Amino acid sequence: MKWVNLVLRIGLGLMLLMFGLNKFFWFMPDFDFTGYPEADHLFKALRYAGEQATGKGYLMHLVGLSEVVIGVMLVTKKWVPLALAMLVPISINIVLFHAFLNLPNIGPAILVAIVNAYLMYKHRDAYKSILT
């Protein structure tokens, strides 16, 4: 069972690294929101927020930086409980984005949330002091 936790932790970390770095370098193709104009508008608003003032959007970079930091923490096994707690609002927002705006592509979002919840459960002792 230990190897399952290892694979899930490293897999989640690598996925976060890949998607986080993509928010800086855009090496993956843009998401196709054909037929989902609200999803397209929100995604573009997040991607280009602040671009007029700075020449670059800041909000996606902030999310990307968070994902990279969390991914590094998971892959290197440093402060894993903290990384998993930091991932909670990101995974909730990914699920809600797809639930309300792009339901057909909700599968990977649910997978991230489930793996995050499972790994938090496995590290539940680390959260006892803040939940009492």
Short mmCIF file of N, CA, C and O in Angstrom, two decimals:
data_model
loop_
_atom_site.label_atom_id
_atom_site.label_comp_id
_atom_site.label_asym_id
_atom_site.label_seq_id
_atom_site.Cartn_x
_atom_site.Cartn_y
_atom_site.Cartn_z
N MET A 1 0.82 -1.20 0.00
CA MET A 1 0.00 0.00 0.00
C MET A 1 0.86 1.26 0.00
O MET A 1 0.44 2.30 -0.47
N LYS A 2 2.07 1.12 0.53
CA LYS A 2 2.97 2.27 0.58
C LYS A 2 3.33 2.77 -0.82
O LYS A 2 3.44 3.97 -1.04
N TRP A 3 3.49 1.84 -1.75
CA TRP A 3 3.86 2.23 -3.12
C TRP A 3 2.71 2.96 -3.80
O TRP A 3 2.93 3.82 -4.65
N VAL A 4 1.45 2.63 -3.44
CA VAL A 4 0.30 3.34 -4.00
C VAL A 4 0.34 4.81 -3.59
O VAL A 4 0.16 5.71 -4.41
N ASN A 5 0.60 5.04 -2.30
CA ASN A 5 0.71 6.42 -1.81
C ASN A 5 1.85 7.16 -2.49
O ASN A 5 1.71 8.34 -2.84
N LEU A 6 2.97 6.48 -2.69
CA LEU A 6 4.12 7.07 -3.36
C LEU A 6 3.78 7.46 -4.79
O LEU A 6 4.06 8.58 -5.24
N VAL A 7 3.16 6.53 -5.52
CA VAL A 7 2.79 6.80 -6.92
C VAL A 7 1.78 7.95 -7.01
O VAL A 7 1.91 8.83 -7.86
N LEU A 8 0.79 7.96 -6.11
CA LEU A 8 -0.21 9.03 -6.14
C LEU A 8 0.42 10.38 -5.80
O LEU A 8 0.14 11.38 -6.45
N ARG A 9 1.29 10.42 -4.80
CA ARG A 9 1.93 11.67 -4.39
C ARG A 9 2.82 12.21 -5.51
O ARG A 9 2.73 13.39 -5.88
N ILE A 10 3.66 11.36 -6.07
CA ILE A 10 4.57 11.81 -7.13
C ILE A 10 3.79 12.12 -8.41
O ILE A 10 4.08 13.11 -9.08
N GLY A 11 2.81 11.30 -8.73
CA GLY A 11 1.98 11.57 -9.92
C GLY A 11 1.25 12.89 -9.83
O GLY A 11 1.24 13.68 -10.78
N LEU A 12 0.66 13.15 -8.67
CA LEU A 12 -0.04 14.43 -8.46
C LEU A 12 0.96 15.58 -8.52
O LEU A 12 0.70 16.61 -9.14
N GLY A 13 2.12 15.41 -7.92
CA GLY A 13 3.15 16.44 -7.95
C GLY A 13 3.63 16.75 -9.36
O GLY A 13 3.76 17.91 -9.74
N LEU A 14 3.87 15.71 -10.15
CA LEU A 14 4.32 15.92 -11.53
C LEU A 14 3.24 16.59 -12.38
O LEU A 14 3.54 17.45 -13.22
N MET A 15 1.99 16.19 -12.15
CA MET A 15 0.89 16.80 -12.89
C MET A 15 0.79 18.29 -12.55
O MET A 15 0.62 19.14 -13.44
N LEU A 16 0.92 18.62 -11.27
CA LEU A 16 0.87 20.03 -10.86
C LEU A 16 2.05 20.81 -11.44
O LEU A 16 1.89 21.97 -11.86
N LEU A 17 3.23 20.19 -11.45
CA LEU A 17 4.39 20.85 -12.07
C LEU A 17 4.14 21.15 -13.54
O LEU A 17 4.42 22.25 -14.02
N MET A 18 3.61 20.16 -14.26
CA MET A 18 3.38 20.33 -15.69
C MET A 18 2.35 21.44 -15.95
O MET A 18 2.59 22.36 -16.74
N PHE A 19 1.21 21.38 -15.26
CA PHE A 19 0.19 22.40 -15.49
C PHE A 19 0.60 23.76 -14.93
O PHE A 19 0.24 24.80 -15.49
N GLY A 20 1.36 23.78 -13.84
CA GLY A 20 1.84 25.04 -13.30
C GLY A 20 2.83 25.72 -14.23
O GLY A 20 2.73 26.93 -14.49
N LEU A 21 3.79 24.97 -14.75
CA LEU A 21 4.76 25.54 -15.69
C LEU A 21 4.08 25.98 -16.98
O LEU A 21 4.51 26.95 -17.61
N ASN A 22 3.03 25.27 -17.38
CA ASN A 22 2.31 25.65 -18.59
C ASN A 22 1.68 27.04 -18.45
O ASN A 22 1.53 27.75 -19.44
N LYS A 23 1.36 27.44 -17.25
CA LYS A 23 0.75 28.75 -17.05
C LYS A 23 1.78 29.88 -17.22
O LYS A 23 1.41 31.05 -17.28
N PHE A 24 3.04 29.53 -17.30
CA PHE A 24 4.08 30.52 -17.58
C PHE A 24 4.54 30.46 -19.04
O PHE A 24 4.78 31.48 -19.66
N PHE A 25 4.68 29.25 -19.56
CA PHE A 25 5.30 29.07 -20.88
C PHE A 25 4.33 28.65 -21.97
O PHE A 25 4.69 28.66 -23.14
N TRP A 26 3.13 28.25 -21.62
CA TRP A 26 2.07 27.86 -22.55
C TRP A 26 2.59 26.91 -23.63
O TRP A 26 2.45 27.16 -24.82
N PHE A 27 3.21 25.81 -23.21
CA PHE A 27 3.72 24.82 -24.14
C PHE A 27 2.68 23.78 -24.51
O PHE A 27 2.87 23.02 -25.45
N MET A 28 1.58 23.74 -23.82
CA MET A 28 0.48 22.83 -24.17
C MET A 28 -0.57 23.64 -24.92
O MET A 28 -0.70 24.85 -24.71
N PRO A 29 -1.33 23.00 -25.80
CA PRO A 29 -2.36 23.75 -26.53
C PRO A 29 -3.42 24.29 -25.56
O PRO A 29 -3.69 23.68 -24.52
N ASP A 30 -3.99 25.44 -25.92
CA ASP A 30 -5.07 26.00 -25.11
C ASP A 30 -6.23 25.03 -25.03
O ASP A 30 -6.45 24.23 -25.94
N PHE A 31 -6.97 25.13 -23.96
CA PHE A 31 -8.14 24.29 -23.80
C PHE A 31 -9.17 24.64 -24.86
O PHE A 31 -9.30 25.80 -25.25
N ASP A 32 -9.89 23.65 -25.32
CA ASP A 32 -10.94 23.86 -26.32
C ASP A 32 -12.27 23.95 -25.59
O ASP A 32 -12.77 22.95 -25.09
N PHE A 33 -12.81 25.14 -25.52
CA PHE A 33 -14.08 25.35 -24.86
C PHE A 33 -15.20 25.57 -25.88
O PHE A 33 -16.16 26.29 -25.61
N THR A 34 -15.08 24.94 -27.05
CA THR A 34 -16.10 25.06 -28.08
C THR A 34 -17.44 24.60 -27.50
O THR A 34 -17.56 23.51 -26.95
N GLY A 35 -18.42 25.45 -27.63
CA GLY A 35 -19.75 25.13 -27.10
C GLY A 35 -19.93 25.53 -25.65
O GLY A 35 -21.00 25.35 -25.08
N TYR A 36 -18.88 26.08 -25.05
CA TYR A 36 -18.93 26.51 -23.65
C TYR A 36 -18.38 27.93 -23.56
O TYR A 36 -17.29 28.16 -23.03
N PRO A 37 -19.13 28.93 -24.07
CA PRO A 37 -18.58 30.30 -24.11
C PRO A 37 -18.30 30.88 -22.74
O PRO A 37 -17.34 31.65 -22.58
N GLU A 38 -19.10 30.53 -21.72
CA GLU A 38 -18.85 31.07 -20.38
C GLU A 38 -17.51 30.58 -19.85
O GLU A 38 -16.76 31.33 -19.22
N ALA A 39 -17.19 29.30 -20.09
CA ALA A 39 -15.90 28.75 -19.66
C ALA A 39 -14.76 29.46 -20.37
O ALA A 39 -13.74 29.79 -19.76
N ASP A 40 -14.94 29.71 -21.67
CA ASP A 40 -13.92 30.39 -22.45
C ASP A 40 -13.70 31.81 -21.93
O ASP A 40 -12.56 32.26 -21.77
N HIS A 41 -14.79 32.52 -21.63
CA HIS A 41 -14.66 33.90 -21.13
C HIS A 41 -13.94 33.93 -19.78
O HIS A 41 -13.06 34.76 -19.56
N LEU A 42 -14.32 33.04 -18.87
CA LEU A 42 -13.69 33.02 -17.55
C LEU A 42 -12.22 32.64 -17.65
O LEU A 42 -11.36 33.27 -17.03
N PHE A 43 -11.91 31.62 -18.46
CA PHE A 43 -10.52 31.20 -18.61
C PHE A 43 -9.67 32.34 -19.17
O PHE A 43 -8.57 32.61 -18.67
N LYS A 44 -10.17 33.02 -20.18
CA LYS A 44 -9.41 34.13 -20.76
C LYS A 44 -9.29 35.30 -19.78
O LYS A 44 -8.25 35.96 -19.73
N ALA A 45 -10.34 35.54 -19.00
CA ALA A 45 -10.27 36.61 -18.00
C ALA A 45 -9.19 36.30 -16.98
O ALA A 45 -8.42 37.19 -16.58
N LEU A 46 -9.11 35.06 -16.54
CA LEU A 46 -8.08 34.68 -15.57
C LEU A 46 -6.69 34.75 -16.20
O LEU A 46 -5.73 35.18 -15.56
N ARG A 47 -6.60 34.31 -17.45
CA ARG A 47 -5.29 34.28 -18.12
C ARG A 47 -4.75 35.68 -18.38
O ARG A 47 -3.54 35.91 -18.24
N TYR A 48 -5.62 36.60 -18.75
CA TYR A 48 -5.14 37.92 -19.15
C TYR A 48 -5.40 39.01 -18.11
O TYR A 48 -5.17 40.18 -18.39
N ALA A 49 -5.86 38.65 -16.91
CA ALA A 49 -6.13 39.65 -15.87
C ALA A 49 -4.87 40.43 -15.54
O ALA A 49 -3.83 39.86 -15.25
N GLY A 50 -4.95 41.75 -15.60
CA GLY A 50 -3.82 42.61 -15.28
C GLY A 50 -2.89 42.86 -16.45
O GLY A 50 -1.92 43.59 -16.31
N GLU A 51 -3.19 42.30 -17.61
CA GLU A 51 -2.28 42.43 -18.75
C GLU A 51 -2.14 43.87 -19.22
O GLU A 51 -1.05 44.30 -19.62
N GLN A 52 -3.22 44.64 -19.16
CA GLN A 52 -3.15 46.02 -19.64
C GLN A 52 -2.19 46.85 -18.81
O GLN A 52 -1.48 47.70 -19.32
N ALA A 53 -2.14 46.60 -17.52
CA ALA A 53 -1.28 47.39 -16.64
C ALA A 53 0.17 46.94 -16.69
O ALA A 53 1.08 47.76 -16.63
N THR A 54 0.39 45.64 -16.80
CA THR A 54 1.76 45.11 -16.67
C THR A 54 2.32 44.54 -17.96
O THR A 54 3.50 44.24 -18.03
N GLY A 55 1.47 44.33 -18.94
CA GLY A 55 1.92 43.68 -20.17
C GLY A 55 1.85 42.17 -20.07
O GLY A 55 2.02 41.47 -21.05
N LYS A 56 1.59 41.65 -18.87
CA LYS A 56 1.44 40.22 -18.66
C LYS A 56 0.33 40.01 -17.65
O LYS A 56 0.18 40.79 -16.71
N GLY A 57 -0.43 38.96 -17.83
CA GLY A 57 -1.45 38.63 -16.85
C GLY A 57 -0.80 38.13 -15.58
O GLY A 57 0.25 37.50 -15.61
N TYR A 58 -1.40 38.43 -14.45
CA TYR A 58 -0.79 38.01 -13.18
C TYR A 58 -1.53 36.86 -12.51
O TYR A 58 -0.93 36.08 -11.79
N LEU A 59 -2.82 36.73 -12.75
CA LEU A 59 -3.60 35.78 -11.98
C LEU A 59 -3.24 34.33 -12.32
O LEU A 59 -3.04 33.50 -11.43
N MET A 60 -3.13 34.01 -13.60
CA MET A 60 -2.73 32.65 -13.98
C MET A 60 -1.31 32.37 -13.53
O MET A 60 -0.98 31.25 -13.19
N HIS A 61 -0.45 33.39 -13.54
CA HIS A 61 0.91 33.20 -13.05
C HIS A 61 0.90 32.88 -11.56
O HIS A 61 1.70 32.05 -11.10
N LEU A 62 0.03 33.51 -10.82
CA LEU A 62 -0.08 33.23 -9.38
C LEU A 62 -0.55 31.80 -9.15
O LEU A 62 0.01 31.08 -8.32
N VAL A 63 -1.56 31.38 -9.90
CA VAL A 63 -2.04 29.99 -9.79
C VAL A 63 -0.94 29.03 -10.23
O VAL A 63 -0.68 28.02 -9.57
N GLY A 64 -0.26 29.36 -11.32
CA GLY A 64 0.83 28.51 -11.81
C GLY A 64 1.96 28.39 -10.82
O GLY A 64 2.49 27.30 -10.59
N LEU A 65 2.33 29.49 -10.20
CA LEU A 65 3.39 29.46 -9.19
C LEU A 65 2.97 28.59 -8.01
O LEU A 65 3.76 27.80 -7.50
N SER A 66 1.72 28.74 -7.58
CA SER A 66 1.21 27.89 -6.49
C SER A 66 1.30 26.42 -6.87
O SER A 66 1.72 25.58 -6.06
N GLU A 67 0.88 26.09 -8.09
CA GLU A 67 0.92 24.69 -8.54
C GLU A 67 2.36 24.17 -8.60
O GLU A 67 2.62 23.03 -8.23
N VAL A 68 3.28 24.99 -9.07
CA VAL A 68 4.69 24.57 -9.15
C VAL A 68 5.25 24.33 -7.76
O VAL A 68 5.91 23.31 -7.50
N VAL A 69 5.00 25.25 -6.84
CA VAL A 69 5.50 25.10 -5.47
C VAL A 69 4.92 23.84 -4.83
O VAL A 69 5.64 23.04 -4.23
N ILE A 70 3.62 23.65 -4.96
CA ILE A 70 2.97 22.46 -4.39
C ILE A 70 3.52 21.19 -5.05
O ILE A 70 3.81 20.21 -4.38
N GLY A 71 3.69 21.22 -6.37
CA GLY A 71 4.22 20.07 -7.09
C GLY A 71 5.62 19.70 -6.63
O GLY A 71 5.93 18.53 -6.41
N VAL A 72 6.48 20.70 -6.46
CA VAL A 72 7.85 20.45 -5.98
C VAL A 72 7.82 19.86 -4.58
O VAL A 72 8.55 18.92 -4.26
N MET A 73 6.97 20.41 -3.73
CA MET A 73 6.86 19.90 -2.37
C MET A 73 6.41 18.43 -2.35
O MET A 73 6.93 17.63 -1.57
N LEU A 74 5.47 18.08 -3.23
CA LEU A 74 4.99 16.69 -3.27
C LEU A 74 6.05 15.75 -3.84
O LEU A 74 6.26 14.66 -3.31
N VAL A 75 6.71 16.16 -4.91
CA VAL A 75 7.71 15.30 -5.54
C VAL A 75 8.91 15.08 -4.63
O VAL A 75 9.45 13.97 -4.53
N THR A 76 9.34 16.14 -3.94
CA THR A 76 10.51 16.03 -3.08
C THR A 76 10.18 15.54 -1.66
O THR A 76 11.09 15.38 -0.85
N LYS A 77 8.91 15.36 -1.39
CA LYS A 77 8.42 14.89 -0.08
C LYS A 77 8.79 15.85 1.05
O LYS A 77 9.10 15.46 2.16
N LYS A 78 8.73 17.13 0.76
CA LYS A 78 8.98 18.17 1.75
C LYS A 78 7.65 18.83 2.10
O LYS A 78 6.95 19.32 1.23
N TRP A 79 7.30 18.84 3.36
CA TRP A 79 6.09 19.49 3.85
C TRP A 79 4.84 19.03 3.10
O TRP A 79 4.01 19.84 2.69
N VAL A 80 4.72 17.73 2.91
CA VAL A 80 3.60 17.16 2.15
C VAL A 80 2.24 17.57 2.74
O VAL A 80 1.36 17.98 1.98
N PRO A 81 2.03 17.50 4.06
CA PRO A 81 0.73 17.94 4.58
C PRO A 81 0.42 19.40 4.25
O PRO A 81 -0.73 19.74 3.93
N LEU A 82 1.41 20.27 4.31
CA LEU A 82 1.21 21.67 3.93
C LEU A 82 0.86 21.79 2.46
O LEU A 82 -0.06 22.53 2.08
N ALA A 83 1.57 21.07 1.61
CA ALA A 83 1.29 21.10 0.17
C ALA A 83 -0.13 20.65 -0.12
O ALA A 83 -0.83 21.27 -0.93
N LEU A 84 -0.57 19.59 0.54
CA LEU A 84 -1.92 19.08 0.31
C LEU A 84 -2.97 20.08 0.79
O LEU A 84 -4.00 20.26 0.13
N ALA A 85 -2.71 20.75 1.91
CA ALA A 85 -3.65 21.77 2.40
C ALA A 85 -3.69 22.97 1.44
O ALA A 85 -4.76 23.54 1.19
N MET A 86 -2.54 23.34 0.89
CA MET A 86 -2.50 24.44 -0.08
C MET A 86 -3.25 24.09 -1.35
O MET A 86 -3.77 24.98 -2.04
N LEU A 87 -3.31 22.82 -1.69
CA LEU A 87 -3.96 22.38 -2.92
C LEU A 87 -5.48 22.37 -2.81
O LEU A 87 -6.17 22.40 -3.82
N VAL A 88 -6.03 22.36 -1.61
CA VAL A 88 -7.48 22.27 -1.43
C VAL A 88 -8.24 23.35 -2.19
O VAL A 88 -9.14 23.04 -2.98
N PRO A 89 -7.95 24.64 -2.01
CA PRO A 89 -8.74 25.64 -2.75
C PRO A 89 -8.56 25.55 -4.26
O PRO A 89 -9.49 25.82 -5.01
N ILE A 90 -7.39 25.14 -4.69
CA ILE A 90 -7.17 24.99 -6.13
C ILE A 90 -8.01 23.84 -6.67
O ILE A 90 -8.71 23.99 -7.68
N SER A 91 -7.98 22.70 -6.01
CA SER A 91 -8.74 21.54 -6.50
C SER A 91 -10.24 21.80 -6.42
O SER A 91 -10.98 21.39 -7.31
N ILE A 92 -10.71 22.50 -5.39
CA ILE A 92 -12.14 22.83 -5.31
C ILE A 92 -12.54 23.73 -6.47
O ILE A 92 -13.57 23.51 -7.11
N ASN A 93 -11.72 24.72 -6.77
CA ASN A 93 -12.05 25.63 -7.87
C ASN A 93 -11.99 24.94 -9.23
O ASN A 93 -12.79 25.26 -10.11
N ILE A 94 -11.09 24.00 -9.40
CA ILE A 94 -11.03 23.25 -10.66
C ILE A 94 -12.32 22.44 -10.83
O ILE A 94 -12.93 22.45 -11.90
N VAL A 95 -12.74 21.77 -9.77
CA VAL A 95 -13.98 20.97 -9.83
C VAL A 95 -15.18 21.87 -10.10
O VAL A 95 -16.02 21.57 -10.95
N LEU A 96 -15.28 22.99 -9.37
CA LEU A 96 -16.43 23.89 -9.55
C LEU A 96 -16.45 24.52 -10.94
O LEU A 96 -17.52 24.69 -11.54
N PHE A 97 -15.28 24.88 -11.46
CA PHE A 97 -15.20 25.43 -12.81
C PHE A 97 -15.83 24.45 -13.80
O PHE A 97 -16.67 24.82 -14.62
N HIS A 98 -15.41 23.19 -13.71
CA HIS A 98 -15.93 22.20 -14.64
C HIS A 98 -17.37 21.83 -14.35
O HIS A 98 -18.16 21.60 -15.28
N ALA A 99 -17.77 21.79 -13.09
CA ALA A 99 -19.15 21.45 -12.74
C ALA A 99 -20.14 22.47 -13.29
O ALA A 99 -21.22 22.09 -13.77
N PHE A 100 -19.77 23.74 -13.24
CA PHE A 100 -20.69 24.78 -13.67
C PHE A 100 -20.50 25.24 -15.11
O PHE A 100 -21.45 25.72 -15.73
N LEU A 101 -19.28 25.11 -15.65
CA LEU A 101 -19.01 25.71 -16.95
C LEU A 101 -18.53 24.74 -18.02
O LEU A 101 -18.56 25.07 -19.20
N ASN A 102 -18.04 23.57 -17.66
CA ASN A 102 -17.45 22.66 -18.65
C ASN A 102 -17.57 21.22 -18.17
O ASN A 102 -16.57 20.53 -17.99
N LEU A 103 -18.79 20.77 -17.93
CA LEU A 103 -19.05 19.48 -17.31
C LEU A 103 -18.42 18.29 -18.03
O LEU A 103 -17.92 17.38 -17.36
N PRO A 104 -18.38 18.23 -19.36
CA PRO A 104 -17.81 17.04 -20.00
C PRO A 104 -16.34 16.77 -19.66
O PRO A 104 -15.88 15.65 -19.77
N ASN A 105 -15.61 17.78 -19.22
CA ASN A 105 -14.19 17.61 -18.91
C ASN A 105 -13.92 17.60 -17.41
O ASN A 105 -12.81 17.92 -16.98
N ILE A 106 -14.89 17.19 -16.62
CA ILE A 106 -14.74 17.23 -15.17
C ILE A 106 -13.92 16.06 -14.62
O ILE A 106 -13.43 16.11 -13.50
N GLY A 107 -13.72 15.01 -15.40
CA GLY A 107 -13.03 13.80 -14.93
C GLY A 107 -11.67 14.06 -14.29
O GLY A 107 -11.45 13.68 -13.13
N PRO A 108 -10.74 14.71 -14.99
CA PRO A 108 -9.44 14.97 -14.37
C PRO A 108 -9.53 15.85 -13.12
O PRO A 108 -8.77 15.66 -12.17
N ALA A 109 -10.48 16.78 -13.11
CA ALA A 109 -10.66 17.64 -11.93
C ALA A 109 -11.07 16.82 -10.72
O ALA A 109 -10.56 17.01 -9.61
N ILE A 110 -12.00 15.90 -10.93
CA ILE A 110 -12.44 15.03 -9.83
C ILE A 110 -11.29 14.14 -9.38
O ILE A 110 -11.12 13.90 -8.18
N LEU A 111 -10.51 13.66 -10.33
CA LEU A 111 -9.36 12.82 -9.97
C LEU A 111 -8.39 13.58 -9.06
O LEU A 111 -7.93 13.05 -8.05
N VAL A 112 -8.07 14.83 -9.41
CA VAL A 112 -7.18 15.64 -8.58
C VAL A 112 -7.77 15.81 -7.18
O VAL A 112 -7.06 15.64 -6.17
N ALA A 113 -9.06 16.11 -7.10
CA ALA A 113 -9.70 16.32 -5.79
C ALA A 113 -9.70 15.03 -4.97
O ALA A 113 -9.44 15.07 -3.76
N ILE A 114 -9.96 13.91 -5.60
CA ILE A 114 -9.99 12.63 -4.88
C ILE A 114 -8.60 12.25 -4.39
O ILE A 114 -8.43 11.83 -3.24
N VAL A 115 -7.60 12.40 -5.25
CA VAL A 115 -6.23 12.08 -4.84
C VAL A 115 -5.79 13.01 -3.71
O VAL A 115 -5.17 12.58 -2.73
N ASN A 116 -6.13 14.29 -3.83
CA ASN A 116 -5.80 15.25 -2.78
C ASN A 116 -6.46 14.84 -1.46
O ASN A 116 -5.80 14.80 -0.41
N ALA A 117 -7.75 14.51 -1.50
CA ALA A 117 -8.47 14.12 -0.28
C ALA A 117 -7.90 12.82 0.29
O ALA A 117 -7.72 12.70 1.51
N TYR A 118 -7.59 11.87 -0.57
CA TYR A 118 -7.03 10.59 -0.11
C TYR A 118 -5.68 10.80 0.59
O TYR A 118 -5.44 10.26 1.67
N LEU A 119 -4.81 11.58 -0.04
CA LEU A 119 -3.49 11.83 0.56
C LEU A 119 -3.61 12.64 1.85
O LEU A 119 -2.85 12.41 2.79
N MET A 120 -4.57 13.55 1.90
CA MET A 120 -4.79 14.27 3.17
C MET A 120 -5.26 13.31 4.25
O MET A 120 -4.83 13.42 5.41
N TYR A 121 -6.11 12.37 3.88
CA TYR A 121 -6.56 11.37 4.84
C TYR A 121 -5.37 10.54 5.34
O TYR A 121 -5.27 10.25 6.53
N LYS A 122 -4.49 10.17 4.45
CA LYS A 122 -3.32 9.38 4.85
C LYS A 122 -2.39 10.18 5.76
O LYS A 122 -1.63 9.59 6.52
N HIS A 123 -2.42 11.50 5.68
CA HIS A 123 -1.60 12.36 6.53
C HIS A 123 -2.45 13.04 7.60
O HIS A 123 -2.08 14.09 8.12
N ARG A 124 -3.57 12.45 7.96
CA ARG A 124 -4.52 13.08 8.87
C ARG A 124 -3.92 13.44 10.22
O ARG A 124 -4.35 14.40 10.86
N ASP A 125 -2.93 12.69 10.68
CA ASP A 125 -2.32 13.00 11.98
C ASP A 125 -1.68 14.40 11.97
O ASP A 125 -1.63 15.05 13.01
N ALA A 126 -1.21 14.84 10.82
CA ALA A 126 -0.56 16.15 10.73
C ALA A 126 -1.56 17.29 10.91
O ALA A 126 -1.18 18.41 11.24
N TYR A 127 -2.86 17.02 10.70
CA TYR A 127 -3.88 18.05 10.77
C TYR A 127 -4.62 18.08 12.10
O TYR A 127 -5.42 18.97 12.35
N LYS A 128 -4.36 17.10 12.96
CA LYS A 128 -5.11 17.00 14.22
C LYS A 128 -4.99 18.26 15.07
O LYS A 128 -5.97 18.71 15.66
N SER A 129 -3.81 18.83 15.15
CA SER A 129 -3.63 19.98 16.03
C SER A 129 -4.40 21.22 15.54
O SER A 129 -4.83 22.02 16.36
N ILE A 130 -4.60 21.36 14.25
CA ILE A 130 -5.34 22.53 13.76
C ILE A 130 -6.84 22.27 13.72
O ILE A 130 -7.61 23.20 13.53
N LEU A 131 -7.26 21.04 13.87
CA LEU A 131 -8.68 20.70 13.81
C LEU A 131 -9.29 20.47 15.19
O LEU A 131 -10.44 20.07 15.29
N THR A 132 -8.52 20.71 16.25
CA THR A 132 -9.06 20.50 17.60
C THR A 132 -9.62 21.79 18.15
O THR A 132 -9.30 22.86 17.75
#
